[in-house]
């Protein structure tokens, strides 16, 4: 396992993340969704659900969302419509990326709310900030249900921060 300090760029980190995720052997994992939603705060976003299915463990579902700015633009020229395969949509996340994001969210929220809010520039008097913090904290039991150790969670979190 290559130390984080020796990983040179985001492409290498992405490949290492993919390889280490594949080594878990969670072959029945699926990524579904990619539809546009609007939440109660009027935030329009794309949303996916990843159903992780580790061997000999109960499946666990985790969500992944990204804003509209992550969509690939549609390209046109005078003669034909040339589009990126994901034109108007973002590239779907991989299961490894979603797992790593949840590991990072949980690891960064493994502290008191006031400390977390200060680190990320949130107002400690904000209910929205508290809801975000609690959503990050909710990843912990799911990660443990998947059978991940603290070391694996830390490794995936570190790789996620390099992507």
PDB file of N, CA, C and O in Angstrom, residues 103-156:
ATOM      1  N   UNK A 103     -16.512   8.405   3.791  1.00  0.00           N
ATOM      2  CA  UNK A 103     -15.438   8.216   4.775  1.00  0.00           C
ATOM      3  C   UNK A 103     -14.855   9.572   5.179  1.00  0.00           C
ATOM      4  O   UNK A 103     -14.638   9.833   6.364  1.00  0.00           O
ATOM      5  N   UNK A 104     -14.605  10.425   4.198  1.00  0.00           N
ATOM      6  CA  UNK A 104     -14.054  11.752   4.493  1.00  0.00           C
ATOM      7  C   UNK A 104     -15.033  12.593   5.303  1.00  0.00           C
ATOM      8  O   UNK A 104     -14.654  13.231   6.291  1.00  0.00           O
ATOM      9  N   UNK A 105     -16.304  12.580   4.901  1.00  0.00           N
ATOM     10  CA  UNK A 105     -17.312  13.347   5.642  1.00  0.00           C
ATOM     11  C   UNK A 105     -17.369  12.903   7.102  1.00  0.00           C
ATOM     12  O   UNK A 105     -17.406  13.723   8.015  1.00  0.00           O
ATOM     13  N   UNK A 106     -17.393  11.596   7.308  1.00  0.00           N
ATOM     14  CA  UNK A 106     -17.493  11.092   8.676  1.00  0.00           C
ATOM     15  C   UNK A 106     -16.227  11.420   9.475  1.00  0.00           C
ATOM     16  O   UNK A 106     -16.306  11.876  10.607  1.00  0.00           O
ATOM     17  N   UNK A 107     -15.074  11.208   8.870  1.00  0.00           N
ATOM     18  CA  UNK A 107     -13.821  11.464   9.575  1.00  0.00           C
ATOM     19  C   UNK A 107     -13.689  12.939   9.960  1.00  0.00           C
ATOM     20  O   UNK A 107     -13.271  13.267  11.072  1.00  0.00           O
ATOM     21  N   UNK A 108     -14.077  13.838   9.058  1.00  0.00           N
ATOM     22  CA  UNK A 108     -13.971  15.270   9.336  1.00  0.00           C
ATOM     23  C   UNK A 108     -14.995  15.734  10.370  1.00  0.00           C
ATOM     24  O   UNK A 108     -14.818  16.775  10.994  1.00  0.00           O
ATOM     25  N   UNK A 109     -16.054  14.955  10.568  1.00  0.00           N
ATOM     26  CA  UNK A 109     -17.081  15.331  11.547  1.00  0.00           C
ATOM     27  C   UNK A 109     -16.925  14.556  12.855  1.00  0.00           C
ATOM     28  O   UNK A 109     -17.800  14.611  13.713  1.00  0.00           O
ATOM     29  N   UNK A 110     -15.807  13.868  13.003  1.00  0.00           N
ATOM     30  CA  UNK A 110     -15.567  13.077  14.216  1.00  0.00           C
ATOM     31  C   UNK A 110     -15.020  13.994  15.318  1.00  0.00           C
ATOM     32  O   UNK A 110     -13.893  13.834  15.789  1.00  0.00           O
ATOM     33  N   UNK A 111     -15.842  14.993  15.664  1.00  0.00           N
ATOM     34  CA  UNK A 111     -15.491  15.987  16.681  1.00  0.00           C
ATOM     35  C   UNK A 111     -16.790  16.657  17.131  1.00  0.00           C
ATOM     36  O   UNK A 111     -17.864  16.362  16.606  1.00  0.00           O
ATOM     37  N   UNK A 112     -16.689  17.556  18.059  1.00  0.00           N
ATOM     38  CA  UNK A 112     -17.869  18.299  18.519  1.00  0.00           C
ATOM     39  C   UNK A 112     -18.360  19.231  17.421  1.00  0.00           C
ATOM     40  O   UNK A 112     -17.583  19.696  16.578  1.00  0.00           O
ATOM     41  N   UNK A 113     -19.654  19.522  17.433  1.00  0.00           N
ATOM     42  CA  UNK A 113     -20.254  20.381  16.412  1.00  0.00           C
ATOM     43  C   UNK A 113     -19.575  21.749  16.333  1.00  0.00           C
ATOM     44  O   UNK A 113     -19.271  22.231  15.236  1.00  0.00           O
ATOM     45  N   UNK A 114     -19.311  22.371  17.484  1.00  0.00           N
ATOM     46  CA  UNK A 114     -18.688  23.699  17.480  1.00  0.00           C
ATOM     47  C   UNK A 114     -17.326  23.675  16.792  1.00  0.00           C
ATOM     48  O   UNK A 114     -16.981  24.590  16.039  1.00  0.00           O
ATOM     49  N   UNK A 115     -16.554  22.634  17.054  1.00  0.00           N
ATOM     50  CA  UNK A 115     -15.231  22.496  16.429  1.00  0.00           C
ATOM     51  C   UNK A 115     -15.378  22.304  14.918  1.00  0.00           C
ATOM     52  O   UNK A 115     -14.661  22.920  14.121  1.00  0.00           O
ATOM     53  N   UNK A 116     -16.305  21.436  14.519  1.00  0.00           N
ATOM     54  CA  UNK A 116     -16.551  21.179  13.100  1.00  0.00           C
ATOM     55  C   UNK A 116     -17.003  22.449  12.392  1.00  0.00           C
ATOM     56  O   UNK A 116     -16.499  22.784  11.315  1.00  0.00           O
ATOM     57  N   UNK A 117     -17.961  23.161  12.982  1.00  0.00           N
ATOM     58  CA  UNK A 117     -18.492  24.380  12.378  1.00  0.00           C
ATOM     59  C   UNK A 117     -17.384  25.420  12.193  1.00  0.00           C
ATOM     60  O   UNK A 117     -17.292  26.063  11.146  1.00  0.00           O
ATOM     61  N   UNK A 118     -16.533  25.559  13.193  1.00  0.00           N
ATOM     62  CA  UNK A 118     -15.431  26.506  13.091  1.00  0.00           C
ATOM     63  C   UNK A 118     -14.457  26.140  11.987  1.00  0.00           C
ATOM     64  O   UNK A 118     -13.974  27.009  11.254  1.00  0.00           O
ATOM     65  N   UNK A 119     -14.186  24.851  11.851  1.00  0.00           N
ATOM     66  CA  UNK A 119     -13.238  24.390  10.830  1.00  0.00           C
ATOM     67  C   UNK A 119     -13.755  24.620   9.412  1.00  0.00           C
ATOM     68  O   UNK A 119     -12.974  24.850   8.489  1.00  0.00           O
ATOM     69  N   UNK A 120     -15.078  24.562   9.235  1.00  0.00           N
ATOM     70  CA  UNK A 120     -15.649  24.695   7.896  1.00  0.00           C
ATOM     71  C   UNK A 120     -16.347  26.030   7.661  1.00  0.00           C
ATOM     72  O   UNK A 120     -16.991  26.231   6.636  1.00  0.00           O
ATOM     73  N   UNK A 121     -16.229  26.957   8.615  1.00  0.00           N
ATOM     74  CA  UNK A 121     -16.774  28.291   8.432  1.00  0.00           C
ATOM     75  C   UNK A 121     -18.279  28.405   8.591  1.00  0.00           C
ATOM     76  O   UNK A 121     -18.892  29.330   8.064  1.00  0.00           O
ATOM     77  N   UNK A 122     -18.880  27.473   9.302  1.00  0.00           N
ATOM     78  CA  UNK A 122     -20.320  27.538   9.557  1.00  0.00           C
ATOM     79  C   UNK A 122     -20.599  28.304  10.843  1.00  0.00           C
ATOM     80  O   UNK A 122     -19.792  28.302  11.770  1.00  0.00           O
ATOM     81  N   UNK A 123     -21.764  28.903  10.901  1.00  0.00           N
ATOM     82  CA  UNK A 123     -22.234  29.561  12.110  1.00  0.00           C
ATOM     83  C   UNK A 123     -22.701  28.482  13.079  1.00  0.00           C
ATOM     84  O   UNK A 123     -23.512  27.620  12.712  1.00  0.00           O
ATOM     85  N   UNK A 124     -22.232  28.504  14.305  1.00  0.00           N
ATOM     86  CA  UNK A 124     -22.610  27.480  15.277  1.00  0.00           C
ATOM     87  C   UNK A 124     -24.056  27.635  15.731  1.00  0.00           C
ATOM     88  O   UNK A 124     -24.585  26.748  16.399  1.00  0.00           O
ATOM     89  N   UNK A 125     -24.701  28.717  15.322  1.00  0.00           N
ATOM     90  CA  UNK A 125     -26.098  28.949  15.677  1.00  0.00           C
ATOM     91  C   UNK A 125     -27.040  28.565  14.532  1.00  0.00           C
ATOM     92  O   UNK A 125     -28.227  28.831  14.594  1.00  0.00           O
ATOM     93  N   UNK A 126     -26.515  27.939  13.499  1.00  0.00           N
ATOM     94  CA  UNK A 126     -27.294  27.623  12.303  1.00  0.00           C
ATOM     95  C   UNK A 126     -27.866  26.204  12.363  1.00  0.00           C
ATOM     96  O   UNK A 126     -27.127  25.233  12.553  1.00  0.00           O
ATOM     97  N   UNK A 127     -29.162  26.108  12.173  1.00  0.00           N
ATOM     98  CA  UNK A 127     -29.795  24.776  12.131  1.00  0.00           C
ATOM     99  C   UNK A 127     -29.387  24.028  10.868  1.00  0.00           C
ATOM    100  O   UNK A 127     -29.268  22.810  10.875  1.00  0.00           O
ATOM    101  N   UNK A 128     -29.195  24.757   9.785  1.00  0.00           N
ATOM    102  CA  UNK A 128     -28.773  24.129   8.536  1.00  0.00           C
ATOM    103  C   UNK A 128     -27.373  23.530   8.700  1.00  0.00           C
ATOM    104  O   UNK A 128     -27.106  22.424   8.234  1.00  0.00           O
ATOM    105  N   UNK A 129     -26.493  24.249   9.369  1.00  0.00           N
ATOM    106  CA  UNK A 129     -25.148  23.729   9.633  1.00  0.00           C
ATOM    107  C   UNK A 129     -25.228  22.477  10.500  1.00  0.00           C
ATOM    108  O   UNK A 129     -24.532  21.489  10.247  1.00  0.00           O
ATOM    109  N   UNK A 130     -26.076  22.496  11.519  1.00  0.00           N
ATOM    110  CA  UNK A 130     -26.237  21.329  12.382  1.00  0.00           C
ATOM    111  C   UNK A 130     -26.768  20.140  11.588  1.00  0.00           C
ATOM    112  O   UNK A 130     -26.301  19.013  11.776  1.00  0.00           O
ATOM    113  N   UNK A 131     -27.700  20.375  10.673  1.00  0.00           N
ATOM    114  CA  UNK A 131     -28.225  19.294   9.840  1.00  0.00           C
ATOM    115  C   UNK A 131     -27.132  18.704   8.947  1.00  0.00           C
ATOM    116  O   UNK A 131     -27.059  17.482   8.759  1.00  0.00           O
ATOM    117  N   UNK A 132     -26.279  19.558   8.413  1.00  0.00           N
ATOM    118  CA  UNK A 132     -25.160  19.083   7.585  1.00  0.00           C
ATOM    119  C   UNK A 132     -24.197  18.252   8.422  1.00  0.00           C
ATOM    120  O   UNK A 132     -23.765  17.173   8.003  1.00  0.00           O
ATOM    121  N   UNK A 133     -23.877  18.735   9.601  1.00  0.00           N
ATOM    122  CA  UNK A 133     -22.999  18.011  10.524  1.00  0.00           C
ATOM    123  C   UNK A 133     -23.597  16.634  10.861  1.00  0.00           C
ATOM    124  O   UNK A 133     -22.899  15.611  10.813  1.00  0.00           O
ATOM    125  N   UNK A 134     -24.879  16.611  11.181  1.00  0.00           N
ATOM    126  CA  UNK A 134     -25.522  15.342  11.534  1.00  0.00           C
ATOM    127  C   UNK A 134     -25.563  14.377  10.352  1.00  0.00           C
ATOM    128  O   UNK A 134     -25.434  13.163  10.531  1.00  0.00           O
ATOM    129  N   UNK A 135     -25.714  14.903   9.133  1.00  0.00           N
ATOM    130  CA  UNK A 135     -25.673  14.051   7.947  1.00  0.00           C
ATOM    131  C   UNK A 135     -24.285  13.429   7.777  1.00  0.00           C
ATOM    132  O   UNK A 135     -24.159  12.257   7.423  1.00  0.00           O
ATOM    133  N   UNK A 136     -23.252  14.203   8.046  1.00  0.00           N
ATOM    134  CA  UNK A 136     -21.881  13.668   7.984  1.00  0.00           C
ATOM    135  C   UNK A 136     -21.662  12.608   9.052  1.00  0.00           C
ATOM    136  O   UNK A 136     -21.074  11.564   8.803  1.00  0.00           O
ATOM    137  N   UNK A 137     -22.164  12.867  10.244  1.00  0.00           N
ATOM    138  CA  UNK A 137     -22.018  11.919  11.361  1.00  0.00           C
ATOM    139  C   UNK A 137     -22.773  10.613  11.088  1.00  0.00           C
ATOM    140  O   UNK A 137     -22.366   9.551  11.541  1.00  0.00           O
ATOM    141  N   UNK A 138     -23.882  10.696  10.347  1.00  0.00           N
ATOM    142  CA  UNK A 138     -24.705   9.517  10.067  1.00  0.00           C
ATOM    143  C   UNK A 138     -23.969   8.487   9.212  1.00  0.00           C
ATOM    144  O   UNK A 138     -24.360   7.320   9.170  1.00  0.00           O
ATOM    145  N   UNK A 139     -22.896   8.888   8.566  1.00  0.00           N
ATOM    146  CA  UNK A 139     -22.135   7.941   7.748  1.00  0.00           C
ATOM    147  C   UNK A 139     -21.403   6.918   8.606  1.00  0.00           C
ATOM    148  O   UNK A 139     -21.180   5.789   8.171  1.00  0.00           O
ATOM    149  N   UNK A 140     -21.036   7.282   9.831  1.00  0.00           N
ATOM    150  CA  UNK A 140     -20.262   6.393  10.697  1.00  0.00           C
ATOM    151  C   UNK A 140     -20.884   5.027  10.909  1.00  0.00           C
ATOM    152  O   UNK A 140     -20.239   3.995  10.644  1.00  0.00           O
ATOM    153  N   UNK A 141     -22.135   4.949  11.373  1.00  0.00           N
ATOM    154  CA  UNK A 141     -22.747   3.631  11.560  1.00  0.00           C
ATOM    155  C   UNK A 141     -22.855   2.826  10.266  1.00  0.00           C
ATOM    156  O   UNK A 141     -22.717   1.602  10.274  1.00  0.00           O
ATOM    157  N   UNK A 142     -23.069   3.504   9.150  1.00  0.00           N
ATOM    158  CA  UNK A 142     -23.141   2.800   7.871  1.00  0.00           C
ATOM    159  C   UNK A 142     -21.777   2.221   7.491  1.00  0.00           C
ATOM    160  O   UNK A 142     -21.682   1.097   6.997  1.00  0.00           O
ATOM    161  N   UNK A 143     -20.733   2.992   7.722  1.00  0.00           N
ATOM    162  CA  UNK A 143     -19.383   2.507   7.404  1.00  0.00           C
ATOM    163  C   UNK A 143     -19.020   1.320   8.284  1.00  0.00           C
ATOM    164  O   UNK A 143     -18.422   0.348   7.812  1.00  0.00           O
ATOM    165  N   UNK A 144     -19.399   1.379   9.559  1.00  0.00           N
ATOM    166  CA  UNK A 144     -19.144   0.239  10.454  1.00  0.00           C
ATOM    167  C   UNK A 144     -19.971  -0.968  10.049  1.00  0.00           C
ATOM    168  O   UNK A 144     -19.506  -2.108  10.126  1.00  0.00           O
ATOM    169  N   UNK A 145     -21.215  -0.737   9.586  1.00  0.00           N
ATOM    170  CA  UNK A 145     -22.069  -1.843   9.139  1.00  0.00           C
ATOM    171  C   UNK A 145     -21.476  -2.538   7.915  1.00  0.00           C
ATOM    172  O   UNK A 145     -21.709  -3.732   7.701  1.00  0.00           O
ATOM    173  N   UNK A 146     -20.712  -1.800   7.139  1.00  0.00           N
ATOM    174  CA  UNK A 146     -20.034  -2.394   5.981  1.00  0.00           C
ATOM    175  C   UNK A 146     -18.804  -3.198   6.387  1.00  0.00           C
ATOM    176  O   UNK A 146     -18.210  -3.893   5.565  1.00  0.00           O
ATOM    177  N   UNK A 147     -18.410  -3.088   7.653  1.00  0.00           N
ATOM    178  CA  UNK A 147     -17.256  -3.831   8.145  1.00  0.00           C
ATOM    179  C   UNK A 147     -15.929  -3.128   7.949  1.00  0.00           C
ATOM    180  O   UNK A 147     -14.878  -3.756   8.078  1.00  0.00           O
ATOM    181  N   UNK A 148     -15.949  -1.829   7.654  1.00  0.00           N
ATOM    182  CA  UNK A 148     -14.694  -1.100   7.464  1.00  0.00           C
ATOM    183  C   UNK A 148     -14.054  -0.788   8.812  1.00  0.00           C
ATOM    184  O   UNK A 148     -14.733  -0.437   9.768  1.00  0.00           O
ATOM    185  N   UNK A 149     -12.748  -0.907   8.858  1.00  0.00           N
ATOM    186  CA  UNK A 149     -12.009  -0.545  10.065  1.00  0.00           C
ATOM    187  C   UNK A 149     -11.717   0.953  10.048  1.00  0.00           C
ATOM    188  O   UNK A 149     -11.828   1.611   9.009  1.00  0.00           O
ATOM    189  N   UNK A 150     -11.312   1.492  11.190  1.00  0.00           N
ATOM    190  CA  UNK A 150     -10.932   2.918  11.236  1.00  0.00           C
ATOM    191  C   UNK A 150      -9.772   3.200  10.278  1.00  0.00           C
ATOM    192  O   UNK A 150      -9.702   4.270   9.676  1.00  0.00           O
ATOM    193  N   UNK A 151      -8.865   2.246  10.149  1.00  0.00           N
ATOM    194  CA  UNK A 151      -7.726   2.433   9.245  1.00  0.00           C
ATOM    195  C   UNK A 151      -8.192   2.501   7.799  1.00  0.00           C
ATOM    196  O   UNK A 151      -7.704   3.326   7.020  1.00  0.00           O
ATOM    197  N   UNK A 152      -9.133   1.630   7.409  1.00  0.00           N
ATOM    198  CA  UNK A 152      -9.649   1.668   6.045  1.00  0.00           C
ATOM    199  C   UNK A 152     -10.410   2.973   5.801  1.00  0.00           C
ATOM    200  O   UNK A 152     -10.260   3.585   4.738  1.00  0.00           O
ATOM    201  N   UNK A 153     -11.204   3.380   6.765  1.00  0.00           N
ATOM    202  CA  UNK A 153     -11.951   4.635   6.635  1.00  0.00           C
ATOM    203  C   UNK A 153     -10.986   5.802   6.456  1.00  0.00           C
ATOM    204  O   UNK A 153     -11.164   6.650   5.577  1.00  0.00           O
ATOM    205  N   UNK A 154      -9.936   5.835   7.251  1.00  0.00           N
ATOM    206  CA  UNK A 154      -8.947   6.909   7.156  1.00  0.00           C
ATOM    207  C   UNK A 154      -8.247   6.888   5.796  1.00  0.00           C
ATOM    208  O   UNK A 154      -8.014   7.944   5.192  1.00  0.00           O
ATOM    209  N   UNK A 155      -7.924   5.709   5.309  1.00  0.00           N
ATOM    210  CA  UNK A 155      -7.244   5.582   4.017  1.00  0.00           C
ATOM    211  C   UNK A 155      -8.149   6.090   2.891  1.00  0.00           C
ATOM    212  O   UNK A 155      -7.724   6.875   2.046  1.00  0.00           O
ATOM    213  N   UNK A 156      -9.418   5.645   2.870  1.00  0.00           N
ATOM    214  CA  UNK A 156     -10.341   6.109   1.843  1.00  0.00           C
ATOM    215  C   UNK A 156     -10.573   7.615   1.957  1.00  0.00           C
ATOM    216  O   UNK A 156     -10.677   8.318   0.954  1.00  0.00           O
TER     217      UNK A 156
END
